[in-house]
Every structure is written in C-alpha cells, then in structure tokens.
DNA sequence: CTGTTAGCGCGTTCAG
DNA sequence: CTGAACGCGCTAACAG
C-alpha cells in the first residue's frame, strides 16, 4: 500500500493525480499544485523535481477538478446545424483558430437543423459549464429568445438575424450583397430574374429573397421575380429540382440561396442540354472553394466565413469581459466568374 | 442571507446548485440528488416538490461535479483533421447520432492535419476526462503508437491503417475497392492509367495508389501507371494542377485520390476544352453528395462514411465494456456514372 | 424513506 | 518556501 512504484494508474480512475505525484516526490499535494501552475513562491529545485516526476508518471491535470474549484472552464460550446456543409466547416475553423489563440478550447455539437436540439445542446453545454455558447443559427431570431432566458452563459449568434440589442449577433449583410449582385446583373442586361430558395433556414432565405425582389423592382417595377422555395432534402437536390420551373418562367438568370443550390441547378441544366451561362445565368452565395473549381466557374457572393468565426469569438471574449457587444455586420464581396453573362448573346 | 427568494444565480458561479434547491425545499442536498437522479428510494411527494423547485430555479446539474465523483463523463472526444471536408463531416454525423443513441455526448476538435496537434488535442480531451477518443486519421499508423502509450483512455482510429492488434481501427478496404474499379475500367477498354494522389494523408494515399498500380500490372505487366502526388494546398487545386501531366503522359483514365481531386481535375479539363469522359475518363473516391450533382456525374467509389462513424462508436462502447475489438473492415461500392467511359470511342 | 458523513482532484487560503 | 485545512457541486456509502 505504501509502495508507489507502479508508475501508472495508481488511482481508481486510471489517472494519476497530484496526490500520487506528491507521494512520489515526498511533498504535499498543494506544493505539487504550485509547482505545476508555475508563477508561485516555490523552490527551483523542488519545482523541477516535481515536474520531472509528473511527466514521468504521465500526469494529466483534471480539467474538471480544476474548473470545479475555479468555476472557469476556458471552453466555448459551438452548436452547428450540421457538419456536412463546407461553409459551416470553414466558419468553425475560424472559431477554433481564434479561440485557441486566446487560450480557449472549442467543443462543437450538431443540431441537425432542429431548433429543439439546438436548445438541448446548448443547455447540455451549460451542464459542462462552458464559458460561452456560439450558435450557428438556422432559424428566426425569435427562436433564440428562449436561449437568452434559459441559458445563464453568454450567447453569440452567428448568422443572419434581426438586429437585437439583447443578444450578440455576428453576421454578414446578406441583403446588401445581394442587391449589389442584382445591380451588376441588371447592368449586364438581365431583366427576368428567378430566385431559388430553401425551405429551412427561413430567416436568411427571406432576407436574400426579399433583397433580390426589391432590387429588381427598384429598376423594373413591372417585372416580377419568379421565386422557388424548395423543400428537397439537400441543397444540391433543391437546385436541381428547380430547373424546370426556372425554364418555364422564362428567367434569364437565377440567383440561388447559396453555392450548393447553384451547383445543383447548373448540373441539372447541363444534363438537360441547357448551357450555362449561354442559355441561363446562375449565381450563388458563399463562394465555397468548389465554386471556383467547377466549370463554368461560379459567379457568386463571397461570405467571409473565417472572419465571421473570428468575430464571434471576439464577441464572446468581450461578453466575458463584461462589456456589451454591438451587432457585428460584415460585408460580402462579389466574385464575378463565368456562370453569369449578358443574356443579349442569345 | 437566510432569504433565498432570489430565483437565479445565488451562488458565485452564477449557477444554482443542489444546495440552493435543498434549502428552498427544506431538505438535505443528498435528497435533492436522489430526487434528480430518479430510481432511488424516495417519496413521490418530495420528489415532485423538489423537481418543481428545480425547474423553477432553472437548475442545471453540473456535469463536471458529477463526473468528478463518478469518474465517468459519458463523453467521446473526436479529433478530426479539418471540418471543411464534407466526407469528414458526414463521418462525424454518423458518430454523433450513434453516440447519442447510447447516451454519450461528442466533442469534436480539429487538428488541421498536423499530427502534433492531434496528440495535443487528444491529451487535452483526456484532461477533460472523456471516456474515449476517436481519431479520424490522416497519417501513418506509426504516428498513433504514441497515442496508445500517452493516452490512458480507449482510442479508436478511423481511417485507412495497417491492421494492428494493439489498437482498434475502423476503416474501409480502400485497396479492394480500387482494384475492383480498375478491373471495371480495364473491361471498358482502358489500358493507360494515371493515379492522382495527395502528399498529405500519406498512408491512405499509398494504399490507393498501390492498389491502382498493382491492379493494372496484373493485367498489363508492361504498362506503367503514371503517378502524380500533388502538394497544392487543397484537393481541388491538386486535381486541377495535375491536368497537364495527365495529358502529356497519354493516360485515358485518371483514378483520383478522392472526389474533390477528381472534381478539380474535371473542372480544369473542361476549362481547357478537354471533354470528360470523351477525351479523358476520371474517377473519384468517396461518393460525396456533390459527385452525383455535377456534370458529368462522377464515377466513383462509395465510402460508407456514416457507417464508419457508427462502427467507430460501437468499437468505443465495446472497449469501454472491456472487450477486445477486432479491426473493422468495411467494403466500398462502385458507383458507375458518367465521368468514365470506354476510350474506344476516341 | 431521508439526513449525515465522506471524498472525487484540485486551487487557495492560512499557518509555520 | 512549504504543509495543513477547507471547499467547489455532487454522489455514495451508512445510519436513523
């Protein structure tokens, strides 16, 4: 019992604790704690000896024991709708890189586009006492009022939302970007527009759709925009499914909800012998990496995914520091490539 | 001080504890614990009263305090190379769904394709006392020997690896699938093959490359396979960059490391006026959703991403139950679409 | 059926 | 400079 020669797993948990290393070093556990946490009055010699023993024993501090006493976990919980969307993956990359830079760890969980699950996950994060929660939103702002009351940790919303003084939001100005894109397309000579939207992510879809409609109406008050709101299971399928309606409505250009919808539409068009952009112009939203790689290269709106992630973490940090956070509104950028062209060549 | 009327945040941590609710209910904290955890000898009446107070106070149990005593967190840490790759996203979806089904939570962190970071993250997970770690591998098996010794929690590797009796691996049989694909292409009349590989993920790349070479050699011993191993920053760029070499080497078909490489190659080919599959056949690996949506639809090898995730969690569960885990070897499936065709039509 | 006591692993007082 | 004692929030004995 007194013999502490077994190097690993002396405790029941299979983990060595400061108690184990204290015994091995012949000192008090609190001394070990000080040695490990550096910067405290402690002898150079004993510190080094303790550190040596610690690494030899393969000691890993228990973050949970530590945060139980400090009531800080240095952890941010991220709830994402899904991980199969590269746009979201890149945002999360941005979050992780920035968080890490500030000494925070990030845990992500996916909600599968279900608002109930979003709340579930967020409260679950809270059980783990994350210091803050970042939500990649897919629904209306009103959905997130509950979070404000249910959660007692700072919350940051990432994604298109109503401005709301009560909750921190980091988003891009979708509407402005779309209207600039429409203006460009009108300058190219387009007049008959279609908008291909999605049935989930209702808020951001409405934002983009309305910006599209309004921008067209501003120039051609008589010209209605044909709107598709697709319910297929994935964005790619939604884009493909919208083809026939787009053709029959006579639009010369389709603004899609995002790049995936656009790629689905283009693929379906090409399979049907409809050439893009000669017969139909298609524009996307996001500027995924793949947008540039396909043929025709996609004309789209670049969303600063990494920057959004970065700003969300910075918002978290400010909230944690006790300051109020204004809504952060980032700007998109038009990326003009090959999938949209003047219809006059027809 | 005695007045506990303030409903929220009585404690310093901003969280209500069982102690707070015990006081409010006039019972002992341990009674509260029993009420909350159900299934224990406790009065129906008091249980309900306690539950009511708990929800009213917005109580959220501290998972960290709980796991400090139970030394179980019901948590699995997943280290992924990055999240911007849809193939990985889908695997993780599979992990999460299965884990949840068994009462486990999943935390994912990304290693950005850096083996040192992989280890860092894994040990960090261990500090949070996750019950197990799943690693989506990108490197050689030897890289992961360290994990076995450094980590004291069960580890499951997901991805192509040497069979190793000492570590649980869930993977697809890349080599077999490739050889079946090559056999199919040879039947179509192809004889001059190229393989477009990637410089990172060296092990799985070697596996696929060698299977390709060997399968060709088995039929045409004299016919060398042209091999590209691309170092560009992303798979899409790698595919695009390989085009010129592929053309000059005279191959009629290119087996790519994965779908993204294939899509990059096809895009570059079309921009250069080379038609796929008429002038060049291209086949991928993964069967991402987008593989079917583009034009020409990609002929590829379907990797059962979700199934791999599911099996990895099941392996974790078995390990946790104390049983040994055999290497799980899943089979791929050929998906024959439009991007590969007989070269005879030339 | 419920209250009491102890301790999970650690940081943080306080003494010495 | 270091040891002893206490408590973070909770569960798990053991009493009553």
XYZ file of C-alpha atoms (C1' of nucleotides) in Angstrom:
724
model
C 0.000 0.000 0.000
C 2.864 2.323 0.866
C 4.769 1.266 -2.185
C 4.236 3.748 -5.001
C 6.471 2.072 -7.524
C 3.790 1.322 -10.068
C 4.255 4.179 -12.486
C 0.773 4.497 -13.951
C -2.838 4.303 -12.939
C -2.492 4.017 -9.212
C -5.880 5.586 -8.603
C -9.199 4.032 -9.324
C -9.944 6.336 -12.218
C -6.935 5.185 -14.138
C -5.474 8.655 -13.887
C -2.610 9.912 -11.790
C -3.440 12.839 -9.560
C -1.334 15.444 -7.848
C -1.727 13.316 -4.786
C 0.124 10.472 -6.452
C 2.944 12.659 -7.555
C 3.117 14.348 -4.158
C 3.643 10.993 -2.535
C 6.272 10.057 -5.101
C 8.085 13.329 -4.504
C 7.682 13.253 -0.754
C 5.898 16.604 -0.637
C 2.425 17.953 -0.026
C -0.175 17.955 -2.785
C -0.511 21.697 -2.570
C 3.189 22.011 -3.301
C 2.663 19.982 -6.417
C -0.189 22.233 -7.416
C 2.041 25.254 -7.077
C 4.859 23.653 -8.998
C 2.528 22.768 -11.848
C 0.892 26.153 -12.054
C 4.260 27.912 -12.105
C 4.480 31.523 -11.012
C 4.273 30.998 -7.282
C 6.743 31.082 -4.475
C 8.357 27.714 -4.795
C 11.913 26.390 -4.782
C 13.541 25.992 -8.138
C 14.871 22.616 -7.147
C 11.637 21.107 -5.832
C 9.702 22.523 -8.775
C 11.974 20.779 -11.267
C 11.909 17.571 -9.322
C 8.130 17.637 -9.192
C 7.832 18.466 -12.863
C 10.118 15.588 -13.735
C 8.090 13.142 -11.712
C 4.874 14.496 -13.182
C 5.906 13.909 -16.759
C 7.426 10.575 -15.845
C 4.143 9.474 -14.349
C 2.299 10.763 -17.396
C 0.295 13.137 -15.267
C -2.578 14.947 -16.926
C -4.303 17.554 -14.795
C -8.008 17.023 -14.407
C -9.622 19.954 -16.119
C -12.859 19.057 -14.429
C -11.471 19.093 -10.918
C -9.726 22.314 -11.675
C -12.744 24.048 -13.072
C -14.870 22.791 -10.233
C -12.840 24.986 -7.945
C -12.068 27.841 -10.313
C -15.524 27.806 -11.883
C -13.882 28.571 -15.214
C -13.508 26.033 -17.979
C -11.928 28.128 -20.735
C -14.233 26.367 -23.071
C -16.639 27.572 -25.736
C -19.501 25.410 -26.943
C -20.460 25.708 -30.582
C -23.778 24.418 -31.809
C -23.832 23.934 -35.553
C -26.743 22.813 -37.729
C -24.632 20.133 -39.406
C -21.066 19.486 -40.369
C -21.587 18.252 -43.878
C -21.802 21.810 -45.189
C -18.325 23.139 -46.003
C -19.425 26.726 -45.379
C -20.116 25.856 -41.773
C -16.932 23.862 -41.501
C -14.898 26.880 -42.500
C -16.691 29.124 -40.015
C -15.879 26.676 -37.276
C -12.269 26.585 -38.386
C -12.274 30.335 -37.859
C -13.781 29.937 -34.425
C -11.284 27.330 -33.338
C -8.221 29.183 -34.524
C -9.234 32.385 -32.819
C -10.410 30.711 -29.645
C -7.206 28.808 -29.301
C -5.225 31.971 -29.744
C -6.926 33.247 -26.621
C -6.488 30.112 -24.590
C -9.942 28.724 -25.112
C -10.956 25.297 -26.245
C -13.891 24.679 -28.531
C -16.394 21.882 -28.443
C -18.812 21.515 -31.306
C -22.046 19.606 -31.485
C -24.512 19.412 -34.323
C -28.203 20.118 -34.081
C -29.222 18.635 -37.403
C -31.206 21.729 -38.228
C -33.644 21.135 -35.394
C -34.313 24.118 -33.110
C -35.280 21.872 -30.227
C -31.995 20.083 -30.486
C -30.240 23.408 -30.601
C -31.633 24.312 -27.230
C -30.946 20.844 -25.904
C -27.345 21.001 -26.942
C -26.891 24.483 -25.611
C -28.238 23.555 -22.189
C -26.116 20.472 -22.260
C -23.107 22.636 -22.903
C -24.117 24.596 -19.896
C -24.071 21.481 -17.788
C -20.460 21.165 -18.759
C -20.090 24.755 -17.665
C -18.745 26.101 -20.901
C -17.874 29.746 -20.516
C -19.947 30.727 -23.534
C -22.042 29.355 -26.361
C -21.865 30.232 -30.043
C -24.833 29.226 -32.150
C -24.648 28.941 -35.908
C -28.225 29.950 -36.499
C -30.636 28.450 -38.938
C -33.881 29.855 -37.689
C -35.689 33.004 -36.859
C -34.401 35.246 -34.200
C -37.464 34.661 -32.095
C -36.328 31.077 -31.764
C -33.348 32.302 -29.859
C -35.117 34.442 -27.290
C -35.534 31.309 -25.243
C -31.802 30.840 -25.159
C -31.360 34.198 -23.579
C -33.614 33.267 -20.702
C -32.768 29.601 -20.424
C -29.026 29.921 -20.581
C -27.048 31.742 -17.971
C -23.881 31.883 -20.048
C -23.108 34.446 -22.717
C -24.578 33.578 -26.106
C -23.399 34.738 -29.508
C -25.452 34.139 -32.626
C -23.690 33.603 -35.909
C -25.761 34.161 -38.990
C -28.387 36.399 -40.480
C -30.687 37.776 -37.818
C -32.765 40.740 -36.941
C -30.691 43.288 -35.159
C -31.485 42.768 -31.500
C -29.942 44.810 -28.733
C -30.442 41.990 -26.279
C -28.329 39.371 -27.961
C -24.959 39.464 -29.651
C -25.073 38.723 -33.358
C -22.261 38.343 -35.863
C -23.433 38.186 -39.421
C -22.914 39.299 -42.946
C -25.137 41.846 -44.611
C -26.773 39.401 -46.992
C -29.269 41.880 -48.331
C -26.735 44.482 -49.319
C -24.543 41.958 -51.063
C -27.462 40.519 -52.985
C -28.624 43.927 -54.110
C -25.161 44.724 -55.401
C -25.168 41.452 -57.296
C -28.567 42.161 -58.800
C -27.434 45.625 -59.824
C -24.494 44.044 -61.600
C -26.718 41.545 -63.373
C -29.108 44.259 -64.460
C -26.182 46.173 -65.870
C -25.345 43.038 -67.819
C -28.773 43.299 -69.373
C -30.813 40.848 -67.318
C -34.400 41.697 -66.635
C -36.226 38.458 -65.914
C -34.961 37.079 -62.616
C -35.608 33.930 -60.648
C -34.695 33.327 -57.031
C -34.120 29.747 -55.872
C -34.597 29.481 -52.146
C -34.674 26.875 -49.423
C -37.456 25.984 -47.024
C -35.323 25.505 -43.928
C -33.131 28.435 -42.792
C -36.209 30.514 -43.273
C -34.933 33.771 -41.969
C -31.806 34.085 -44.041
C -33.706 32.785 -47.042
C -36.303 35.519 -46.658
C -33.566 38.086 -46.311
C -31.874 37.070 -49.525
C -35.100 36.570 -51.434
C -36.515 39.956 -50.468
C -33.294 41.737 -51.308
C -33.453 40.100 -54.706
C -37.068 41.032 -55.320
C -36.669 44.591 -54.085
C -33.564 45.228 -56.133
C -35.240 44.099 -59.313
C -38.392 46.040 -58.563
C -36.379 49.187 -57.973
C -35.368 49.154 -61.620
C -38.191 47.223 -63.298
C -41.311 47.819 -61.204
C -43.425 45.696 -63.536
C -41.137 42.720 -63.676
C -41.976 40.058 -61.079
C -39.229 37.811 -59.774
C -40.035 34.140 -60.027
C -39.484 32.574 -56.604
C -38.826 28.925 -55.885
C -38.719 27.730 -52.303
C -37.514 24.181 -52.381
C -38.081 21.512 -49.794
C -35.868 18.714 -51.044
C -33.582 17.068 -48.575
C -30.353 18.788 -49.574
C -29.335 21.999 -51.245
C -27.894 20.214 -54.243
C -31.190 18.444 -54.841
C -33.079 21.655 -54.363
C -31.104 23.375 -57.053
C -31.583 20.502 -59.467
C -35.294 20.298 -58.788
C -35.849 23.955 -59.566
C -34.643 23.689 -63.152
C -37.888 23.053 -64.960
C -39.761 25.849 -63.219
C -36.927 28.225 -63.956
C -37.045 27.329 -67.608
C -40.766 27.710 -67.978
C -40.861 31.054 -66.190
C -38.527 32.486 -68.781
C -35.910 33.868 -66.416
C -32.509 34.588 -67.909
C -30.732 34.438 -64.583
C -31.232 32.609 -61.310
C -29.948 33.956 -58.016
C -29.605 30.948 -55.748
C -29.740 30.804 -51.982
C -26.191 29.501 -51.907
C -23.464 27.855 -53.944
C -24.698 24.336 -53.365
C -28.123 25.181 -54.729
C -26.441 26.865 -57.677
C -24.214 23.877 -58.355
C -27.200 21.571 -58.230
C -29.025 23.772 -60.698
C -26.082 24.025 -63.072
C -25.548 20.278 -63.023
C -29.168 19.618 -63.836
C -29.113 22.224 -66.592
C -26.087 20.737 -68.262
C -27.567 17.284 -68.107
C -30.668 18.682 -69.803
C -28.575 20.259 -72.536
C -29.089 23.770 -71.277
C -25.827 25.653 -71.384
C -24.700 27.867 -68.520
C -24.228 30.766 -68.945
C -25.207 30.908 -72.636
C -28.790 29.778 -72.100
C -29.109 30.587 -68.428
C -27.024 32.549 -65.967
C -26.704 31.201 -62.445
C -25.267 32.919 -59.414
C -24.621 31.566 -55.953
C -23.845 32.726 -52.440
C -20.947 31.752 -50.156
C -18.029 31.332 -52.517
C -17.131 27.864 -51.380
C -13.793 26.665 -52.594
C -15.514 24.440 -55.107
C -17.226 27.416 -56.714
C -14.023 28.320 -58.500
C -13.106 24.764 -59.405
C -16.115 23.693 -61.398
C -16.864 24.577 -64.959
C -18.354 27.049 -65.537
C -16.732 28.718 -62.553
C -19.430 30.114 -60.350
C -20.238 33.794 -60.133
C -21.155 34.273 -56.518
C -21.049 36.356 -53.372
C -18.143 35.712 -51.083
C -19.110 35.317 -47.488
C -16.208 35.903 -45.097
C -16.708 32.632 -43.249
C -13.450 32.598 -41.325
C -13.808 36.240 -40.398
C -17.302 35.606 -39.080
C -15.961 32.843 -36.871
C -13.179 35.047 -35.651
C -15.522 37.901 -34.825
C -17.866 35.587 -32.993
C -15.070 34.527 -30.676
C -14.043 38.121 -30.151
C -17.625 38.900 -29.239
C -17.553 36.053 -26.739
C -14.386 37.455 -25.208
C -15.915 40.891 -24.849
C -19.039 39.471 -23.297
C -16.892 37.501 -20.882
C -15.039 40.680 -20.017
C -18.351 42.233 -19.140
C -18.746 44.662 -22.000
C -21.757 44.975 -24.213
C -21.454 43.775 -27.786
C -22.860 45.587 -30.769
C -24.207 43.601 -33.683
C -21.296 42.887 -35.983
C -22.247 43.325 -39.611
C -19.676 42.147 -42.134
C -19.675 42.866 -45.835
C -19.695 40.324 -48.627
C -17.855 40.631 -51.891
C -18.969 39.982 -55.443
C -16.934 37.326 -57.179
C -17.564 37.566 -60.875
C -16.671 34.436 -62.768
C -18.197 32.537 -65.649
C -21.645 31.328 -64.686
C -23.331 34.655 -65.292
C -23.126 36.553 -68.541
C -25.100 39.072 -70.513
C -28.282 37.495 -71.943
C -28.019 39.616 -75.093
C -25.841 36.999 -76.772
C -28.945 34.895 -77.038
C -28.514 35.922 3.928
C -31.142 33.474 5.033
C -33.559 34.721 2.425
C -33.421 32.522 -0.671
C -36.064 34.338 -2.642
C -33.798 35.422 -5.464
C -34.614 32.824 -8.080
C -31.391 32.702 -10.067
C -27.679 32.887 -9.586
C -27.462 32.767 -5.840
C -24.031 31.172 -5.933
C -20.832 32.824 -7.013
C -20.628 30.784 -10.190
C -23.884 32.132 -11.493
C -25.380 28.672 -11.339
C -27.872 27.214 -8.951
C -26.696 24.104 -7.142
C -28.487 21.285 -5.409
C -27.618 23.069 -2.236
C -29.726 26.047 -3.250
C -32.666 23.929 -4.118
C -32.245 21.860 -0.953
C -32.520 24.997 1.095
C -35.557 26.144 -0.866
C -37.227 22.762 -0.354
C -36.177 22.428 3.256
C -34.409 19.136 2.695
C -30.904 17.776 2.572
C -28.777 18.191 -0.559
C -28.392 14.463 -0.909
C -32.139 14.131 -1.007
C -32.171 16.510 -3.901
C -29.545 14.445 -5.619
C -31.676 11.350 -5.240
C -34.776 13.102 -6.484
C -32.969 14.342 -9.541
C -31.388 11.022 -10.371
C -34.692 9.195 -10.087
C -34.711 5.456 -9.423
C -33.856 5.634 -5.760
C -35.880 5.122 -2.648
C -37.521 8.496 -2.285
C -41.048 9.745 -1.563
C -43.208 10.504 -4.528
C -44.351 13.733 -2.939
C -40.974 15.135 -2.000
C -39.528 14.102 -5.349
C -42.177 16.079 -7.202
C -41.771 19.041 -4.947
C -38.030 19.036 -5.452
C -38.360 18.629 -9.189
C -40.746 21.533 -9.346
C -38.415 23.786 -7.425
C -35.503 22.656 -9.553
C -37.125 23.595 -12.819
C -38.459 26.786 -11.328
C -34.980 27.786 -10.292
C -33.650 26.848 -13.703
C -31.332 24.284 -12.212
C -28.773 22.684 -14.493
C -26.731 19.888 -12.918
C -23.012 20.383 -13.078
C -21.702 17.611 -15.257
C -18.227 18.384 -14.070
C -19.002 17.999 -10.387
C -20.888 14.846 -11.120
C -18.148 13.285 -13.150
C -15.585 14.274 -10.585
C -17.189 11.813 -8.241
C -18.433 9.203 -10.672
C -15.275 9.402 -12.778
C -17.450 8.939 -15.836
C -18.248 11.713 -18.250
C -20.263 9.883 -20.911
C -18.331 11.856 -23.399
C -16.357 10.913 -26.500
C -13.710 13.195 -27.924
C -13.321 13.217 -31.687
C -10.221 14.628 -33.279
C -10.723 15.440 -36.940
C -8.166 16.763 -39.407
C -10.489 19.560 -40.503
C -14.164 20.258 -40.845
C -14.158 21.809 -44.283
C -14.181 18.378 -45.904
C -17.742 17.085 -46.311
C -16.575 13.471 -46.164
C -15.349 14.038 -42.637
C -18.446 15.970 -41.723
C -20.621 13.043 -42.667
C -18.491 10.597 -40.684
C -18.869 12.800 -37.651
C -22.604 12.949 -38.193
C -22.537 9.177 -38.002
C -20.531 9.290 -34.810
C -22.826 11.767 -33.141
C -26.030 10.003 -33.995
C -24.797 6.667 -32.756
C -23.147 8.077 -29.667
C -26.258 9.922 -28.684
C -28.290 6.784 -29.090
C -26.143 5.248 -26.379
C -26.248 8.199 -24.041
C -22.904 9.657 -24.963
C -22.041 13.174 -25.933
C -19.488 14.018 -28.578
C -16.983 16.815 -28.622
C -15.036 17.436 -31.777
C -11.869 19.383 -32.270
C -9.840 19.844 -35.420
C -6.159 19.150 -35.802
C -5.654 20.926 -39.107
C -3.842 17.923 -40.480
C -0.998 18.314 -38.031
C -0.009 15.137 -36.155
C 1.406 17.125 -33.254
C -1.871 18.906 -32.847
C -3.635 15.598 -32.980
C -1.745 14.426 -29.955
C -2.205 17.751 -28.250
C -5.924 17.652 -28.730
C -6.186 14.063 -27.654
C -4.329 14.703 -24.415
C -6.417 17.770 -23.902
C -9.506 15.635 -24.256
C -8.042 13.434 -21.620
C -7.742 16.357 -19.262
C -11.467 16.719 -19.645
C -11.690 13.042 -18.824
C -13.532 11.976 -21.919
C -14.353 8.301 -21.740
C -12.765 7.595 -25.101
C -11.125 9.231 -28.091
C -11.867 8.664 -31.760
C -9.251 9.884 -34.198
C -10.011 10.486 -37.842
C -6.565 9.562 -39.043
C -4.533 11.293 -41.667
C -1.154 9.812 -41.052
C 0.751 6.622 -40.777
C -0.162 4.137 -38.183
C 3.215 4.568 -36.518
C 2.146 8.106 -35.696
C -0.514 6.686 -33.482
C 1.589 4.340 -31.420
C 2.355 7.303 -29.211
C -1.318 7.735 -28.522
C -1.529 4.246 -27.197
C 1.145 4.925 -24.615
C 0.385 8.557 -23.890
C -3.343 8.223 -23.505
C -4.906 6.158 -20.808
C -8.353 6.169 -22.365
C -9.543 3.841 -25.115
C -8.600 5.022 -28.588
C -10.299 4.144 -31.848
C -8.747 5.030 -35.181
C -10.986 5.840 -38.090
C -9.393 5.574 -41.487
C -7.042 3.509 -43.542
C -4.386 1.921 -41.382
C -2.211 -1.107 -41.104
C -4.010 -3.801 -39.249
C -2.667 -3.606 -35.735
C -3.786 -5.892 -32.962
C -2.899 -3.285 -30.359
C -5.215 -0.551 -31.467
C -8.802 -0.530 -32.625
C -9.251 0.533 -36.228
C -12.409 1.099 -38.243
C -11.783 1.571 -41.907
C -12.834 0.756 -45.389
C -10.889 -1.629 -47.575
C -9.607 1.030 -49.936
C -7.350 -1.316 -51.830
C -10.014 -3.847 -52.660
C -12.431 -1.196 -53.836
C -9.814 0.411 -56.038
C -8.861 -2.887 -57.606
C -12.484 -3.578 -58.436
C -12.743 -0.171 -60.029
C -9.596 -0.719 -62.063
C -10.898 -4.085 -63.198
C -14.062 -2.385 -64.368
C -12.115 0.272 -66.248
C -9.937 -2.333 -67.914
C -13.053 -4.123 -69.013
C -14.150 -0.844 -70.538
C -11.003 -0.951 -72.619
C -8.662 1.322 -70.669
C -5.019 0.434 -70.616
C -3.073 3.626 -69.904
C -3.824 4.714 -66.346
C -2.878 7.681 -64.241
C -3.229 7.970 -60.495
C -3.597 11.431 -58.968
C -2.575 11.388 -55.352
C -2.072 13.767 -52.461
C 1.021 14.455 -50.424
C -0.610 14.649 -47.037
C -2.616 11.636 -45.834
C 0.326 9.622 -46.951
C -0.770 6.260 -45.753
C -4.165 6.096 -47.351
C -2.733 7.663 -50.475
C -0.108 4.924 -50.700
C -2.777 2.303 -50.173
C -4.925 3.573 -53.007
C -2.011 4.263 -55.301
C -0.503 0.818 -54.848
C -3.805 -0.906 -55.360
C -4.157 1.008 -58.593
C -0.674 0.151 -59.808
C -0.909 -3.493 -58.835
C -4.281 -3.982 -60.445
C -3.097 -2.571 -63.736
C 0.101 -4.542 -63.621
C -1.811 -7.753 -63.002
C -3.355 -7.422 -66.441
C -0.806 -5.347 -68.354
C 2.584 -6.095 -66.821
C 4.350 -3.781 -69.252
C 2.079 -0.809 -68.794
C 3.316 1.631 -66.136
C 0.819 3.749 -64.244
C 1.611 7.441 -64.300
C 1.569 8.703 -60.723
C 1.051 12.280 -59.603
C 1.471 13.183 -55.961
C 0.312 16.705 -55.569
C 1.290 19.151 -52.872
C -1.071 22.033 -53.530
C -2.966 23.453 -50.602
C -6.314 21.809 -51.262
C -7.587 18.736 -53.032
C -9.459 20.767 -55.619
C -6.270 22.609 -56.541
C -4.362 19.366 -56.633
C -6.717 17.888 -59.143
C -6.581 20.946 -61.334
C -2.807 21.111 -61.206
C -2.410 17.535 -62.364
C -4.134 18.084 -65.693
C -1.169 18.902 -67.894
C 0.916 15.985 -66.695
C -2.025 13.663 -67.209
C -2.444 14.851 -70.748
C 1.184 14.524 -71.691
C 1.518 11.055 -70.221
C -1.186 9.835 -72.544
C -3.427 8.235 -69.952
C -7.014 7.618 -70.985
C -8.265 7.473 -67.440
C -7.281 9.035 -64.123
C -8.059 7.395 -60.819
C -8.059 10.203 -58.274
C -7.361 10.028 -54.562
C -10.843 11.297 -53.854
C -13.839 13.104 -55.322
C -12.520 16.571 -54.621
C -9.339 15.854 -56.549
C -11.449 14.422 -59.355
C -13.724 17.436 -59.434
C -10.730 19.741 -59.556
C -9.321 17.773 -62.441
C -12.583 17.705 -64.373
C -13.084 21.429 -63.899
C -9.607 22.187 -65.204
C -10.098 19.814 -68.124
C -13.335 21.438 -69.198
C -11.811 24.875 -68.983
C -9.018 23.630 -71.225
C -11.512 22.282 -73.720
C -10.823 18.665 -72.871
C -14.066 16.777 -72.639
C -14.794 14.326 -69.853
C -15.345 11.464 -70.438
C -14.920 11.629 -74.235
C -11.290 12.756 -74.132
C -10.420 11.647 -70.641
C -12.139 9.458 -68.082
C -11.923 10.497 -64.450
C -12.900 8.517 -61.396
C -13.019 9.591 -57.779
C -13.274 8.123 -54.315
C -15.780 8.872 -51.533
C -19.022 9.477 -53.379
C -19.717 12.830 -51.839
C -23.196 14.111 -52.441
C -21.856 16.544 -54.979
C -20.414 13.729 -57.070
C -23.854 12.968 -58.439
C -24.882 16.575 -58.877
C -22.192 17.833 -61.190
C -21.992 17.247 -64.884
C -20.614 14.859 -65.900
C -21.785 12.932 -62.867
C -18.798 11.366 -61.216
C -17.993 7.689 -61.436
C -16.548 6.909 -58.054
C -16.201 4.558 -55.107
C -18.730 4.969 -52.372
C -17.254 5.075 -48.948
C -19.766 4.283 -46.196
C -18.979 7.382 -44.169
C -21.911 7.224 -41.798
C -21.428 3.519 -41.251
C -17.773 4.062 -40.423
C -18.755 6.629 -37.811
C -21.328 4.289 -36.369
C -18.908 1.402 -36.156
C -16.292 3.562 -34.517
C -18.702 4.401 -31.722
C -19.654 0.764 -31.355
C -15.981 -0.065 -31.079
C -15.654 2.536 -28.356
C -18.565 1.001 -26.495
C -17.018 -2.445 -26.661
C -13.681 -1.140 -25.479
C -15.431 0.594 -22.611
C -17.139 -2.666 -21.755
C -13.749 -4.265 -21.529
C -13.803 -6.429 -24.622
C -11.171 -6.517 -27.280
C -12.006 -5.019 -30.643
C -11.068 -6.540 -33.941
C -10.170 -4.294 -36.839
C -13.411 -3.424 -38.598
C -13.015 -3.555 -42.353
C -15.931 -2.178 -44.343
C -16.478 -2.579 -48.050
C -16.859 0.179 -50.591
C -19.166 0.152 -53.545
C -18.586 1.105 -57.156
C -20.842 3.890 -58.337
C -20.773 3.972 -62.096
C -21.919 7.243 -63.555
C -20.814 9.396 -66.461
C -17.247 10.547 -65.912
C -15.703 7.279 -67.055
C -16.391 5.663 -70.385
C -14.740 3.328 -72.816
C -11.805 5.034 -74.554
C -12.531 3.217 -77.804
C -14.892 5.948 -78.909
C -11.844 8.109 -79.430
C -37.959 6.974 3.098
C -34.492 10.727 4.483
C -30.371 13.053 6.951
C -25.174 12.564 7.856
C -20.712 11.936 6.552
C -17.079 11.423 3.426
C -14.478 12.222 -0.613
C -13.787 12.716 -6.018
C -8.949 16.154 -7.696
C -7.683 20.400 -7.412
C -6.671 25.611 -6.022
C -6.412 28.623 -2.302
C -6.396 30.407 1.817
C -3.867 30.277 6.065
C -0.031 28.993 9.241
C 4.543 27.545 10.051
C 9.487 28.482 0.817
C 6.195 24.595 2.137
C 2.455 21.891 4.826
C -2.471 21.708 6.623
C -7.120 22.659 6.106
C -11.103 23.902 3.504
C -14.448 23.944 -0.258
C -16.018 23.765 -5.370
C -21.025 20.542 -6.549
C -22.119 16.268 -6.423
C -22.800 11.045 -5.375
C -22.296 7.185 -2.341
C -21.921 4.964 1.433
C -24.055 4.393 6.153
C -27.130 5.493 9.596
C -31.550 6.527 11.512
